[in-house]
Amino acid sequence: MTQPLLTTKGLSRDFGGLRAVDKADFTLMPGEIRAIIGPNGAGKTTFVSLICGRILPSSGAIGFNGAEITALPAYRRVRLGIAYTFQVTSVFANLSAYDNVALSVQRTLTDGRSRGAVREGAMKALEQVGLADRAGTPAGQLAYGHQRLLEVAMGLALQPKLLILDEPTQGLSDGEIEGFVALIREIAREATVLIIEHNMPVVMQLAHRITVFDAGRIIAEGDPAEIRTNTQVQEAYLGAAHG
C-alpha cells in the first residue's frame, strides 16, 4: 500500500486568543492534485504555512515522506522537497526571470556542480511555464500573470516532491488560467500539488480531491462531485462564493 506523502495530526495554531487552525487531521497521497478551499479567514494560508515551516504549530504533528518535520525550519523542508509559492508575488523585481529561477536551482545543488547544471535547471523550469523567451527580462517588467508563472518556475526549479500554490490564478486572464490548468496537470506527473484556490471552476477541473476549511477546521473532504453536493460546504462557502 502506498504511504502518504504528507500527514498532519491534530495540527493547531493560535494567534493570541484566536485559533487560526484547529486540530487539522490531513492526509495527502503522492501524485495527487489536492485543492484547499474555504471562505476568507478560514485558516487555509495558515495551514499551508505550517506545512512549509513559515510558522510553527501551537500543537500537533506533521509528517512528510516518512519523516517527522513538525519542528524543522523552512529551509530544511525545502531540501526535503517542499516548495511554496506565495499569495502575493515574491519575485526579485530587479533580477532577470532567469536569475530568479537560477537562485532556486542553486539551492538544490549541494555538491557545487557547474554553472551548466544551474543553466540547464533554470531553463527547464522556465520552459515548463512558457517563459523561456523572457529569460532575460527583469522580473519587475513582466506582466502580473507572467510574474505568477515565474514564481511557479522558481518552485519547480527546487525539484519538489510537493509543490504548494497559494491563490495562483489570482489576477490571471481567462486565457492564462486555461494555460495554468494545463501546466498543473503537467507538473502533477512528477510532483504532488497542493493548491489554495478561490476560482471554483479551476478547482473543479483540476483537483482529484478537495479539502474544505471553515473557521480553522476541516469541515469536509471529497472529490469534486461530493464537495459540490455537500450541504455543509454550500452553506459555509459555495453559497457565499456565488452571492
PDB file of C-alpha atoms in Angstrom:
ATOM      1  CA  MET A   1       0.000   0.000   0.000  1.00  0.00           C
ATOM      2  CA  THR A   2       1.278   3.471  -0.923  1.00  0.00           C
ATOM      3  CA  GLN A   3       2.406   5.579   2.030  1.00  0.00           C
ATOM      4  CA  PRO A   4       1.033   9.128   2.336  1.00  0.00           C
ATOM      5  CA  LEU A   5       3.416  11.891   1.232  1.00  0.00           C
ATOM      6  CA  LEU A   6       2.131  14.339   3.854  1.00  0.00           C
ATOM      7  CA  THR A   7       0.146  13.911   7.077  1.00  0.00           C
ATOM      8  CA  THR A   8      -0.927  16.274   9.811  1.00  0.00           C
ATOM      9  CA  LYS A   9      -2.331  15.072  13.134  1.00  0.00           C
ATOM     10  CA  GLY A  10      -4.207  17.429  15.455  1.00  0.00           C
ATOM     11  CA  LEU A  11      -2.419  20.390  13.858  1.00  0.00           C
ATOM     12  CA  SER A  12      -3.333  23.674  15.561  1.00  0.00           C
ATOM     13  CA  ARG A  13      -2.068  27.245  15.548  1.00  0.00           C
ATOM     14  CA  ASP A  14      -3.152  30.010  17.907  1.00  0.00           C
ATOM     15  CA  PHE A  15      -2.540  33.734  17.434  1.00  0.00           C
ATOM     16  CA  GLY A  16      -3.273  35.289  20.814  1.00  0.00           C
ATOM     17  CA  GLY A  17      -6.851  34.280  21.610  1.00  0.00           C
ATOM     18  CA  LEU A  18      -7.643  33.262  18.012  1.00  0.00           C
ATOM     19  CA  ARG A  19      -7.288  29.658  16.878  1.00  0.00           C
ATOM     20  CA  ALA A  20      -6.465  30.003  13.171  1.00  0.00           C
ATOM     21  CA  VAL A  21      -6.065  26.245  12.570  1.00  0.00           C
ATOM     22  CA  ASP A  22      -7.952  23.876  14.853  1.00  0.00           C
ATOM     23  CA  LYS A  23      -6.906  20.190  15.208  1.00  0.00           C
ATOM     24  CA  ALA A  24      -6.458  19.553  11.486  1.00  0.00           C
ATOM     25  CA  ASP A  25      -6.035  15.886  10.502  1.00  0.00           C
ATOM     26  CA  PHE A  26      -4.953  15.770   6.868  1.00  0.00           C
ATOM     27  CA  THR A  27      -3.503  13.141   4.527  1.00  0.00           C
ATOM     28  CA  LEU A  28      -2.071  13.769   1.053  1.00  0.00           C
ATOM     29  CA  MET A  29      -1.092  10.912  -1.253  1.00  0.00           C
ATOM     30  CA  PRO A  30       1.800  11.022  -3.764  1.00  0.00           C
ATOM     31  CA  GLY A  31       0.808  12.238  -7.237  1.00  0.00           C
ATOM     32  CA  GLU A  32      -2.392  13.903  -6.025  1.00  0.00           C
ATOM     33  CA  ILE A  33      -3.684  17.332  -7.007  1.00  0.00           C
ATOM     34  CA  ARG A  34      -5.442  18.498  -3.830  1.00  0.00           C
ATOM     35  CA  ALA A  35      -7.337  21.774  -3.560  1.00  0.00           C
ATOM     36  CA  ILE A  36      -7.958  23.610  -0.286  1.00  0.00           C
ATOM     37  CA  ILE A  37     -10.984  25.889  -0.324  1.00  0.00           C
ATOM     38  CA  GLY A  38     -12.928  27.925   2.211  1.00  0.00           C
ATOM     39  CA  PRO A  39     -14.090  31.465   2.950  1.00  0.00           C
ATOM     40  CA  ASN A  40     -11.613  34.261   3.694  1.00  0.00           C
ATOM     41  CA  GLY A  41     -10.141  33.845   7.158  1.00  0.00           C
ATOM     42  CA  ALA A  42     -10.880  30.095   7.232  1.00  0.00           C
ATOM     43  CA  GLY A  43      -7.238  29.217   8.046  1.00  0.00           C
ATOM     44  CA  LYS A  44      -6.108  27.972   4.620  1.00  0.00           C
ATOM     45  CA  THR A  45      -2.924  30.044   4.293  1.00  0.00           C
ATOM     46  CA  THR A  46      -2.033  29.460   7.958  1.00  0.00           C
ATOM     47  CA  PHE A  47      -2.402  25.715   7.374  1.00  0.00           C
ATOM     48  CA  VAL A  48      -0.023  25.623   4.385  1.00  0.00           C
ATOM     49  CA  SER A  49       2.370  27.988   6.203  1.00  0.00           C
ATOM     50  CA  LEU A  50       2.552  25.364   8.969  1.00  0.00           C
ATOM     51  CA  ILE A  51       3.309  22.661   6.391  1.00  0.00           C
ATOM     52  CA  CYS A  52       6.146  24.586   4.759  1.00  0.00           C
ATOM     53  CA  GLY A  53       7.584  25.837   8.066  1.00  0.00           C
ATOM     54  CA  ARG A  54       6.990  29.564   7.718  1.00  0.00           C
ATOM     55  CA  ILE A  55       5.280  29.350  11.108  1.00  0.00           C
ATOM     56  CA  LEU A  56       5.398  26.606  13.740  1.00  0.00           C
ATOM     57  CA  PRO A  57       2.324  24.903  15.222  1.00  0.00           C
ATOM     58  CA  SER A  58       0.971  25.506  18.724  1.00  0.00           C
ATOM     59  CA  SER A  59       0.264  21.757  18.899  1.00  0.00           C
ATOM     60  CA  GLY A  60       0.011  18.692  16.678  1.00  0.00           C
ATOM     61  CA  ALA A  61       2.399  16.919  14.310  1.00  0.00           C
ATOM     62  CA  ILE A  62       3.437  17.000  10.641  1.00  0.00           C
ATOM     63  CA  GLY A  63       4.939  14.076   8.736  1.00  0.00           C
ATOM     64  CA  PHE A  64       6.452  14.302   5.250  1.00  0.00           C
ATOM     65  CA  ASN A  65       7.686  11.413   3.117  1.00  0.00           C
ATOM     66  CA  GLY A  66       8.052   9.187   6.181  1.00  0.00           C
ATOM     67  CA  ALA A  67       9.886  11.773   8.329  1.00  0.00           C
ATOM     68  CA  GLU A  68       8.681  13.842  11.280  1.00  0.00           C
ATOM     69  CA  ILE A  69       9.109  17.520  10.267  1.00  0.00           C
ATOM     70  CA  THR A  70       6.989  19.358  12.881  1.00  0.00           C
ATOM     71  CA  ALA A  71       9.878  21.422  14.277  1.00  0.00           C
ATOM     72  CA  LEU A  72      12.098  21.658  11.174  1.00  0.00           C
ATOM     73  CA  PRO A  73      12.906  25.157   9.862  1.00  0.00           C
ATOM     74  CA  ALA A  74      11.574  26.087   6.421  1.00  0.00           C
ATOM     75  CA  TYR A  75      14.919  25.790   4.578  1.00  0.00           C
ATOM     76  CA  ARG A  76      15.300  22.172   5.741  1.00  0.00           C
ATOM     77  CA  ARG A  77      11.812  21.400   4.467  1.00  0.00           C
ATOM     78  CA  VAL A  78      12.776  22.864   1.080  1.00  0.00           C
ATOM     79  CA  ARG A  79      15.690  20.414   0.972  1.00  0.00           C
ATOM     80  CA  LEU A  80      13.309  17.549   1.747  1.00  0.00           C
ATOM     81  CA  GLY A  81      11.204  18.567  -1.256  1.00  0.00           C
ATOM     82  CA  ILE A  82       8.539  21.068  -0.138  1.00  0.00           C
ATOM     83  CA  ALA A  83       8.230  24.183  -2.338  1.00  0.00           C
ATOM     84  CA  TYR A  84       5.759  27.004  -1.656  1.00  0.00           C
ATOM     85  CA  THR A  85       4.695  29.955  -3.817  1.00  0.00           C
ATOM     86  CA  PHE A  86       3.214  32.953  -2.048  1.00  0.00           C
ATOM     87  CA  GLN A  87      -0.229  34.539  -2.323  1.00  0.00           C
ATOM     88  CA  VAL A  88       1.470  37.823  -3.224  1.00  0.00           C
ATOM     89  CA  THR A  89       4.230  37.634  -5.850  1.00  0.00           C
ATOM     90  CA  SER A  90       7.658  37.434  -4.246  1.00  0.00           C
ATOM     91  CA  VAL A  91       9.958  37.660  -7.269  1.00  0.00           C
ATOM     92  CA  PHE A  92      13.123  39.767  -7.193  1.00  0.00           C
ATOM     93  CA  ALA A  93      11.969  42.622  -9.432  1.00  0.00           C
ATOM     94  CA  ASN A  94      15.445  43.843 -10.441  1.00  0.00           C
ATOM     95  CA  LEU A  95      16.774  40.404 -11.378  1.00  0.00           C
ATOM     96  CA  SER A  96      16.021  38.767 -14.710  1.00  0.00           C
ATOM     97  CA  ALA A  97      13.498  35.959 -14.898  1.00  0.00           C
ATOM     98  CA  TYR A  98      16.426  33.594 -15.468  1.00  0.00           C
ATOM     99  CA  ASP A  99      18.331  34.811 -12.386  1.00  0.00           C
ATOM    100  CA  ASN A 100      15.241  34.440 -10.196  1.00  0.00           C
ATOM    101  CA  VAL A 101      14.934  30.790 -11.192  1.00  0.00           C
ATOM    102  CA  ALA A 102      18.700  30.169 -11.092  1.00  0.00           C
ATOM    103  CA  LEU A 103      18.695  31.161  -7.403  1.00  0.00           C
ATOM    104  CA  SER A 104      16.218  28.340  -6.749  1.00  0.00           C
ATOM    105  CA  VAL A 105      18.282  25.850  -8.758  1.00  0.00           C
ATOM    106  CA  GLN A 106      21.390  26.711  -6.734  1.00  0.00           C
ATOM    107  CA  ARG A 107      19.550  25.710  -3.554  1.00  0.00           C
ATOM    108  CA  THR A 108      19.232  22.172  -4.929  1.00  0.00           C
ATOM    109  CA  LEU A 109      22.902  21.812  -5.942  1.00  0.00           C
ATOM    110  CA  THR A 110      24.618  20.759  -2.737  1.00  0.00           C
ATOM    111  CA  ASP A 111      27.736  19.388  -4.427  1.00  0.00           C
ATOM    112  CA  GLY A 112      28.851  22.627  -6.069  1.00  0.00           C
ATOM    113  CA  ARG A 113      28.057  21.454  -9.572  1.00  0.00           C
ATOM    114  CA  SER A 114      28.811  23.572 -12.598  1.00  0.00           C
ATOM    115  CA  ARG A 115      27.203  26.681 -13.964  1.00  0.00           C
ATOM    116  CA  GLY A 116      25.958  24.428 -16.776  1.00  0.00           C
ATOM    117  CA  ALA A 117      23.811  22.478 -14.318  1.00  0.00           C
ATOM    118  CA  VAL A 118      22.329  25.725 -12.987  1.00  0.00           C
ATOM    119  CA  ARG A 119      21.551  26.925 -16.505  1.00  0.00           C
ATOM    120  CA  GLU A 120      20.009  23.606 -17.510  1.00  0.00           C
ATOM    121  CA  GLY A 121      17.759  23.523 -14.416  1.00  0.00           C
ATOM    122  CA  ALA A 122      16.695  27.166 -14.766  1.00  0.00           C
ATOM    123  CA  MET A 123      15.873  26.940 -18.463  1.00  0.00           C
ATOM    124  CA  LYS A 124      13.962  23.686 -17.994  1.00  0.00           C
ATOM    125  CA  ALA A 125      11.742  25.333 -15.343  1.00  0.00           C
ATOM    126  CA  LEU A 126      11.217  28.448 -17.495  1.00  0.00           C
ATOM    127  CA  GLU A 127      10.299  26.277 -20.478  1.00  0.00           C
ATOM    128  CA  GLN A 128       7.784  24.344 -18.382  1.00  0.00           C
ATOM    129  CA  VAL A 129       5.857  27.527 -17.567  1.00  0.00           C
ATOM    130  CA  GLY A 130       6.259  29.042 -21.050  1.00  0.00           C
ATOM    131  CA  LEU A 131       8.677  31.837 -20.084  1.00  0.00           C
ATOM    132  CA  ALA A 132      11.885  30.668 -21.791  1.00  0.00           C
ATOM    133  CA  ASP A 133      11.648  33.516 -24.332  1.00  0.00           C
ATOM    134  CA  ARG A 134      11.524  36.035 -21.461  1.00  0.00           C
ATOM    135  CA  ALA A 135      14.529  34.651 -19.584  1.00  0.00           C
ATOM    136  CA  GLY A 136      16.474  37.917 -19.911  1.00  0.00           C
ATOM    137  CA  THR A 137      13.585  40.219 -18.931  1.00  0.00           C
ATOM    138  CA  PRO A 138      13.772  41.848 -15.483  1.00  0.00           C
ATOM    139  CA  ALA A 139      11.060  40.193 -13.382  1.00  0.00           C
ATOM    140  CA  GLY A 140       9.570  43.561 -12.429  1.00  0.00           C
ATOM    141  CA  GLN A 141       8.887  44.298 -16.118  1.00  0.00           C
ATOM    142  CA  LEU A 142       6.905  41.094 -16.656  1.00  0.00           C
ATOM    143  CA  ALA A 143       3.112  41.292 -16.770  1.00  0.00           C
ATOM    144  CA  TYR A 144       1.465  40.259 -13.490  1.00  0.00           C
ATOM    145  CA  GLY A 145       0.340  36.917 -14.918  1.00  0.00           C
ATOM    146  CA  HIS A 146       3.881  36.174 -16.053  1.00  0.00           C
ATOM    147  CA  GLN A 147       5.234  37.054 -12.602  1.00  0.00           C
ATOM    148  CA  ARG A 148       2.870  34.449 -11.144  1.00  0.00           C
ATOM    149  CA  LEU A 149       4.170  31.884 -13.644  1.00  0.00           C
ATOM    150  CA  LEU A 150       7.752  32.875 -12.820  1.00  0.00           C
ATOM    151  CA  GLU A 151       7.004  32.066  -9.179  1.00  0.00           C
ATOM    152  CA  VAL A 152       5.791  28.619 -10.218  1.00  0.00           C
ATOM    153  CA  ALA A 153       9.033  28.177 -12.206  1.00  0.00           C
ATOM    154  CA  MET A 154      11.019  29.134  -9.081  1.00  0.00           C
ATOM    155  CA  GLY A 155       9.118  26.446  -7.184  1.00  0.00           C
ATOM    156  CA  LEU A 156       9.633  23.853  -9.926  1.00  0.00           C
ATOM    157  CA  ALA A 157      13.361  24.584 -10.047  1.00  0.00           C
ATOM    158  CA  LEU A 158      13.605  23.220  -6.495  1.00  0.00           C
ATOM    159  CA  GLN A 159      12.553  19.840  -7.969  1.00  0.00           C
ATOM    160  CA  PRO A 160       9.933  19.445  -5.254  1.00  0.00           C
ATOM    161  CA  LYS A 161       8.093  16.324  -4.215  1.00  0.00           C
ATOM    162  CA  LEU A 162       5.320  18.670  -3.044  1.00  0.00           C
ATOM    163  CA  LEU A 163       4.506  21.997  -4.736  1.00  0.00           C
ATOM    164  CA  ILE A 164       2.195  24.269  -2.707  1.00  0.00           C
ATOM    165  CA  LEU A 165       0.488  27.091  -4.607  1.00  0.00           C
ATOM    166  CA  ASP A 166      -1.430  29.842  -2.792  1.00  0.00           C
ATOM    167  CA  GLU A 167      -4.049  31.588  -4.974  1.00  0.00           C
ATOM    168  CA  PRO A 168      -2.025  31.055  -8.178  1.00  0.00           C
ATOM    169  CA  THR A 169      -4.738  32.173 -10.627  1.00  0.00           C
ATOM    170  CA  GLN A 170      -5.391  35.471  -8.848  1.00  0.00           C
ATOM    171  CA  GLY A 171      -5.011  38.245 -11.417  1.00  0.00           C
ATOM    172  CA  LEU A 172      -4.677  35.913 -14.403  1.00  0.00           C
ATOM    173  CA  SER A 173      -6.752  36.390 -17.564  1.00  0.00           C
ATOM    174  CA  ASP A 174      -9.083  33.615 -18.762  1.00  0.00           C
ATOM    175  CA  GLY A 175      -6.550  32.555 -21.384  1.00  0.00           C
ATOM    176  CA  GLU A 176      -3.759  32.463 -18.807  1.00  0.00           C
ATOM    177  CA  ILE A 177      -5.936  30.405 -16.451  1.00  0.00           C
ATOM    178  CA  GLU A 178      -6.522  27.842 -19.206  1.00  0.00           C
ATOM    179  CA  GLY A 179      -2.763  27.569 -19.723  1.00  0.00           C
ATOM    180  CA  PHE A 180      -2.234  27.312 -15.972  1.00  0.00           C
ATOM    181  CA  VAL A 181      -4.652  24.366 -15.649  1.00  0.00           C
ATOM    182  CA  ALA A 182      -2.725  22.526 -18.380  1.00  0.00           C
ATOM    183  CA  LEU A 183       0.570  23.373 -16.635  1.00  0.00           C
ATOM    184  CA  ILE A 184      -0.568  21.986 -13.268  1.00  0.00           C
ATOM    185  CA  ARG A 185      -1.668  18.729 -14.905  1.00  0.00           C
ATOM    186  CA  GLU A 186       1.799  18.507 -16.452  1.00  0.00           C
ATOM    187  CA  ILE A 187       3.546  19.242 -13.131  1.00  0.00           C
ATOM    188  CA  ALA A 188       1.443  16.577 -11.390  1.00  0.00           C
ATOM    189  CA  ARG A 189       3.143  13.886 -13.468  1.00  0.00           C
ATOM    190  CA  GLU A 190       6.312  14.480 -11.446  1.00  0.00           C
ATOM    191  CA  ALA A 191       5.169  16.149  -8.219  1.00  0.00           C
ATOM    192  CA  THR A 192       2.256  16.250  -5.797  1.00  0.00           C
ATOM    193  CA  VAL A 193       0.361  19.554  -5.922  1.00  0.00           C
ATOM    194  CA  LEU A 194      -1.467  21.272  -3.054  1.00  0.00           C
ATOM    195  CA  ILE A 195      -3.341  24.359  -4.173  1.00  0.00           C
ATOM    196  CA  ILE A 196      -5.330  27.038  -2.313  1.00  0.00           C
ATOM    197  CA  GLU A 197      -7.748  28.479  -4.833  1.00  0.00           C
ATOM    198  CA  HIS A 198     -10.880  30.653  -4.844  1.00  0.00           C
ATOM    199  CA  ASN A 199     -11.658  30.085  -8.528  1.00  0.00           C
ATOM    200  CA  MET A 200     -14.158  27.230  -8.243  1.00  0.00           C
ATOM    201  CA  PRO A 201     -14.185  26.244 -11.944  1.00  0.00           C
ATOM    202  CA  VAL A 202     -10.388  25.790 -11.699  1.00  0.00           C
ATOM    203  CA  VAL A 203     -10.766  23.733  -8.502  1.00  0.00           C
ATOM    204  CA  MET A 204     -13.453  21.501 -10.013  1.00  0.00           C
ATOM    205  CA  GLN A 205     -11.397  20.986 -13.194  1.00  0.00           C
ATOM    206  CA  LEU A 206      -8.083  20.259 -11.529  1.00  0.00           C
ATOM    207  CA  ALA A 207      -8.486  18.676  -8.122  1.00  0.00           C
ATOM    208  CA  HIS A 208      -8.605  14.941  -7.532  1.00  0.00           C
ATOM    209  CA  ARG A 209      -9.818  15.716  -4.013  1.00  0.00           C
ATOM    210  CA  ILE A 210     -10.879  18.887  -2.200  1.00  0.00           C
ATOM    211  CA  THR A 211     -10.413  19.799   1.474  1.00  0.00           C
ATOM    212  CA  VAL A 212     -12.747  22.470   2.855  1.00  0.00           C
ATOM    213  CA  PHE A 213     -11.767  24.737   5.763  1.00  0.00           C
ATOM    214  CA  ASP A 214     -14.106  26.908   7.785  1.00  0.00           C
ATOM    215  CA  ALA A 215     -13.180  28.781  10.990  1.00  0.00           C
ATOM    216  CA  GLY A 216      -9.871  26.910  11.224  1.00  0.00           C
ATOM    217  CA  ARG A 217     -11.395  23.433  10.945  1.00  0.00           C
ATOM    218  CA  ILE A 218     -11.585  20.914   8.132  1.00  0.00           C
ATOM    219  CA  ILE A 219     -15.341  20.536   7.634  1.00  0.00           C
ATOM    220  CA  ALA A 220     -15.366  18.303   4.537  1.00  0.00           C
ATOM    221  CA  GLU A 221     -13.200  16.319   2.141  1.00  0.00           C
ATOM    222  CA  GLY A 222     -14.068  14.535  -1.068  1.00  0.00           C
ATOM    223  CA  ASP A 223     -13.863  14.518  -4.837  1.00  0.00           C
ATOM    224  CA  PRO A 224     -15.334  17.482  -6.771  1.00  0.00           C
ATOM    225  CA  ALA A 225     -18.735  15.808  -7.197  1.00  0.00           C
ATOM    226  CA  GLU A 226     -19.028  15.071  -3.469  1.00  0.00           C
ATOM    227  CA  ILE A 227     -17.994  18.601  -2.498  1.00  0.00           C
ATOM    228  CA  ARG A 228     -20.386  20.185  -4.993  1.00  0.00           C
ATOM    229  CA  THR A 229     -23.353  18.388  -3.396  1.00  0.00           C
ATOM    230  CA  ASN A 230     -22.257  18.759   0.259  1.00  0.00           C
ATOM    231  CA  THR A 231     -24.825  20.971   2.008  1.00  0.00           C
ATOM    232  CA  GLN A 232     -22.427  21.963   4.810  1.00  0.00           C
ATOM    233  CA  VAL A 233     -19.919  23.204   2.201  1.00  0.00           C
ATOM    234  CA  GLN A 234     -22.624  25.056   0.290  1.00  0.00           C
ATOM    235  CA  GLU A 235     -23.649  26.881   3.457  1.00  0.00           C
ATOM    236  CA  ALA A 236     -20.087  27.670   4.557  1.00  0.00           C
ATOM    237  CA  TYR A 237     -18.539  28.555   1.246  1.00  0.00           C
ATOM    238  CA  LEU A 238     -20.082  27.809  -2.119  1.00  0.00           C
ATOM    239  CA  GLY A 239     -23.192  29.868  -1.399  1.00  0.00           C
ATOM    240  CA  ALA A 240     -21.047  32.741  -0.138  1.00  0.00           C
ATOM    241  CA  ALA A 241     -18.757  32.403  -3.178  1.00  0.00           C
ATOM    242  CA  HIS A 242     -21.655  32.821  -5.565  1.00  0.00           C
ATOM    243  CA  GLY A 243     -23.598  35.501  -3.795  1.00  0.00           C
TER     244      GLY A 243
END
